[in-house]
Amino acid sequence: MNEKATAIVLRTVEFSETSLVVTLFTREFGKIGALAKGGRRLKGPFESALDLLALCRIVFLRKSSDALDLLTEAKLLRRFRPPGRELLSLYAGYYVAELLGELTDDDDPHPKLFDLANETLGALAAGEPVPRRVLRFELGGLRLLGHLPSLDTCVQCGTRVEAAGRVAFGQLDGGVLCTRCRHGMKQVVSVSAGALRTMTQLADLESQTWHRIEIHPRTLAETRSVLNHYFTNLLGRKPRMHQYLLQR
Amino acid sequence: MPELTQSVTDLIDEFAKLPGIGKKSAERLAYHVLRVHRSEALLLADAIRNVKENVRYCSVCYNLAEEEKCEICRDPRREQDVLCVVEQPRDLMALEQSGTYRGLYHVLLGRIAPLEGIGAEQLTIEALVERVRRREFKEVIMATNPTVEGDGTALHISNLLSEFPVRITRLARGITTGSVLEFANKEVLADALAGRQEF
């Protein structure tokens, strides 16, 4: 059956002389794998649209079995082009692709996550500050996928935890811990109330106030550290792009 | 059910490992080898053996070579102060076939692709920087593929080379000769406008 969708290219792998196997994150169908016959040719139905992080409008043939779908057309809507000579925006774009690829399942649509990823890539290409945009995508994405750590109630007993001073955060448990529950827990770190508030604001997808919040460099570093550990636990390995983003 | 001999089965299995060759094609190739004269079949075997035993990477530019240096690096008639950086030997061959470039090359043997686990240290970037440091090149042309990863690799390299007194350029991009504007996509037109030249 022929389907149409808007898609972000997450991965391309050369297949035979002129074809590509592509992983696409579509707004309508979630993540799909498809064969693009002739996808490496300059001329043809793909017009060189199948480049990493490109936004395209695609037509594809769904396969009923486990086989790859067949991509029959791709029209480029926007190529991802990081601004100037700065590699950080490029690596942040790669990180968006890595998280979409790792945290979503095939054929499981998340239109709001697609919109967030699309908005993030557009903002990175426009030269917006990378650390803040990356945090917004990470936390917004975690919320949309149901993985957001508990930031105001104890992840063990459900008691409300006041964001004051420093609060225990269980990396393995996935959220804050009250004073009673924190004892005996493994991989518990102490997080400032400021970092928790920042994470809460950045994860709030209904509000646009996150644009205006001031993030102190120390709070940013602390939030970054918490999320680095959190994603490592969630994925079962360190995300590949962390080392590239942290070098800069 | 009759079975093929072990030697024929092995040959089919080996052909089937080649890119783009399925089981049926592998069988056809194997039957072709069985049908042709012994000397012709052994020429194929010798060609494969020679490639694997004699071909290596040039110690200077990492192009394919049968001696320590490739033919291009050994040729004194090439312009010695212009260097063209490409991803793969096949890209070098494509540029050579254009017949317009007479300078030297540096083959990266890939592109930086962090999502595939390929970092700068797995390419020949260090050797390239050392080459530019040791020698007086007037110009380094970035001829990596015009993809996000190719451009990213070129940007990484140009940042590394920015400390040297060398002009860094990249291949022009835009409208294909012989095409029409009406059917060019907006990205191509934007590139062509941004890279317009004096008439």
PDB file of C-alpha atoms in Angstrom, chain A residues 10-14 16 40 42-43 47 51-54 75-87 90-91 94-95 97-98 240-241 244 248, chain B residues 19-20 90 111-121 146-153 155-156 158-159 162 168 173 176 179 183 185-187 190-191:
ATOM      1  CA  LEU A  10      18.137   9.319  10.783  1.00  0.00           C
ATOM      2  CA  ARG A  11      20.572   7.012   9.016  1.00  0.00           C
ATOM      3  CA  THR A  12      21.644   6.021   5.521  1.00  0.00           C
ATOM      4  CA  VAL A  13      23.617   2.914   4.628  1.00  0.00           C
ATOM      5  CA  GLU A  14      24.934   2.205   1.142  1.00  0.00           C
ATOM      6  CA  SER A  16      24.595  -2.074  -3.736  1.00  0.00           C
ATOM      7  CA  ARG A  40      22.557   7.380  -4.469  1.00  0.00           C
ATOM      8  CA  LEU A  42      21.852  12.371  -8.613  1.00  0.00           C
ATOM      9  CA  LYS A  43      18.884  12.027 -10.937  1.00  0.00           C
ATOM     10  CA  GLU A  47      16.866  14.195  -5.850  1.00  0.00           C
ATOM     11  CA  ASP A  51      20.966  12.992   3.465  1.00  0.00           C
ATOM     12  CA  LEU A  52      21.340  12.689   7.228  1.00  0.00           C
ATOM     13  CA  LEU A  53      18.885  14.925   9.176  1.00  0.00           C
ATOM     14  CA  ALA A  54      17.199  16.156   6.016  1.00  0.00           C
ATOM     15  CA  LYS A  75      11.199  15.453  -1.977  1.00  0.00           C
ATOM     16  CA  LEU A  76      13.584  17.578   0.012  1.00  0.00           C
ATOM     17  CA  LEU A  77      11.889  20.128   2.267  1.00  0.00           C
ATOM     18  CA  ARG A  78      14.948  21.272   4.229  1.00  0.00           C
ATOM     19  CA  ARG A  79      18.551  20.137   4.412  1.00  0.00           C
ATOM     20  CA  PHE A  80      20.217  20.357   7.822  1.00  0.00           C
ATOM     21  CA  ARG A  81      22.986  22.920   7.595  1.00  0.00           C
ATOM     22  CA  PRO A  82      24.731  23.965  10.774  1.00  0.00           C
ATOM     23  CA  PRO A  83      25.603  27.658  10.870  1.00  0.00           C
ATOM     24  CA  GLY A  84      29.076  29.078  10.216  1.00  0.00           C
ATOM     25  CA  ARG A  85      32.152  27.080  11.103  1.00  0.00           C
ATOM     26  CA  GLU A  86      30.846  25.684  14.375  1.00  0.00           C
ATOM     27  CA  LEU A  87      30.789  21.908  14.738  1.00  0.00           C
ATOM     28  CA  LEU A  90      26.257  19.697  13.751  1.00  0.00           C
ATOM     29  CA  TYR A  91      27.043  17.277  16.570  1.00  0.00           C
ATOM     30  CA  TYR A  94      23.572  14.064  15.173  1.00  0.00           C
ATOM     31  CA  TYR A  95      22.580  13.663  18.832  1.00  0.00           C
ATOM     32  CA  ALA A  97      19.138  11.578  15.357  1.00  0.00           C
ATOM     33  CA  GLU A  98      20.798   9.227  17.841  1.00  0.00           C
ATOM     34  CA  ARG A 240      27.801   8.047  21.134  1.00  0.00           C
ATOM     35  CA  MET A 241      27.422  11.796  20.696  1.00  0.00           C
ATOM     36  CA  TYR A 244      31.560  14.996  20.938  1.00  0.00           C
ATOM     37  CA  ARG A 248      33.173  21.500  23.092  1.00  0.00           C
TER      38      ARG A 248
ATOM     39  CA  PRO B  19      28.155  -6.958  -3.086  1.00  0.00           C
ATOM     40  CA  GLY B  20      25.063  -7.048  -5.282  1.00  0.00           C
ATOM     41  CA  ARG B  90      37.138   6.099  -6.049  1.00  0.00           C
ATOM     42  CA  ARG B 111      34.395  10.515   6.604  1.00  0.00           C
ATOM     43  CA  ILE B 112      33.741  11.458  10.203  1.00  0.00           C
ATOM     44  CA  ALA B 113      30.491   9.662  11.085  1.00  0.00           C
ATOM     45  CA  PRO B 114      30.085   9.652  14.874  1.00  0.00           C
ATOM     46  CA  LEU B 115      26.745   7.837  14.691  1.00  0.00           C
ATOM     47  CA  GLU B 116      28.525   4.947  12.941  1.00  0.00           C
ATOM     48  CA  GLY B 117      31.346   5.086  15.494  1.00  0.00           C
ATOM     49  CA  ILE B 118      33.808   6.593  13.004  1.00  0.00           C
ATOM     50  CA  GLY B 119      35.840   9.409  14.503  1.00  0.00           C
ATOM     51  CA  ALA B 120      38.609  11.632  13.111  1.00  0.00           C
ATOM     52  CA  GLU B 121      41.256   9.337  14.591  1.00  0.00           C
ATOM     53  CA  PRO B 146      28.461  17.302  -0.350  1.00  0.00           C
ATOM     54  CA  THR B 147      26.532  15.531   2.409  1.00  0.00           C
ATOM     55  CA  VAL B 148      26.034  16.530   6.050  1.00  0.00           C
ATOM     56  CA  GLU B 149      28.818  14.139   7.108  1.00  0.00           C
ATOM     57  CA  GLY B 150      31.097  15.080   4.202  1.00  0.00           C
ATOM     58  CA  ASP B 151      30.686  18.786   4.930  1.00  0.00           C
ATOM     59  CA  GLY B 152      31.194  18.121   8.653  1.00  0.00           C
ATOM     60  CA  THR B 153      34.445  16.311   7.897  1.00  0.00           C
ATOM     61  CA  LEU B 155      34.744  21.680   8.394  1.00  0.00           C
ATOM     62  CA  HIS B 156      36.650  19.683  11.023  1.00  0.00           C
ATOM     63  CA  SER B 158      39.546  23.213   7.754  1.00  0.00           C
ATOM     64  CA  ASN B 159      39.395  24.176  11.444  1.00  0.00           C
ATOM     65  CA  SER B 162      43.321  27.230   9.884  1.00  0.00           C
ATOM     66  CA  ILE B 168      41.315  26.430   1.938  1.00  0.00           C
ATOM     67  CA  ARG B 173      27.997  23.378  -5.884  1.00  0.00           C
ATOM     68  CA  THR B 176      23.999  21.005 -13.243  1.00  0.00           C
ATOM     69  CA  SER B 179      19.545  21.306 -16.724  1.00  0.00           C
ATOM     70  CA  PHE B 183      13.226  21.882 -12.161  1.00  0.00           C
ATOM     71  CA  ASN B 185      15.245  22.239  -6.160  1.00  0.00           C
ATOM     72  CA  LYS B 186      15.446  25.285  -3.895  1.00  0.00           C
ATOM     73  CA  GLU B 187      18.574  24.087  -2.054  1.00  0.00           C
ATOM     74  CA  ALA B 190      20.304  28.707  -3.105  1.00  0.00           C
ATOM     75  CA  ASP B 191      23.775  27.125  -3.411  1.00  0.00           C
TER      76      ASP B 191
END
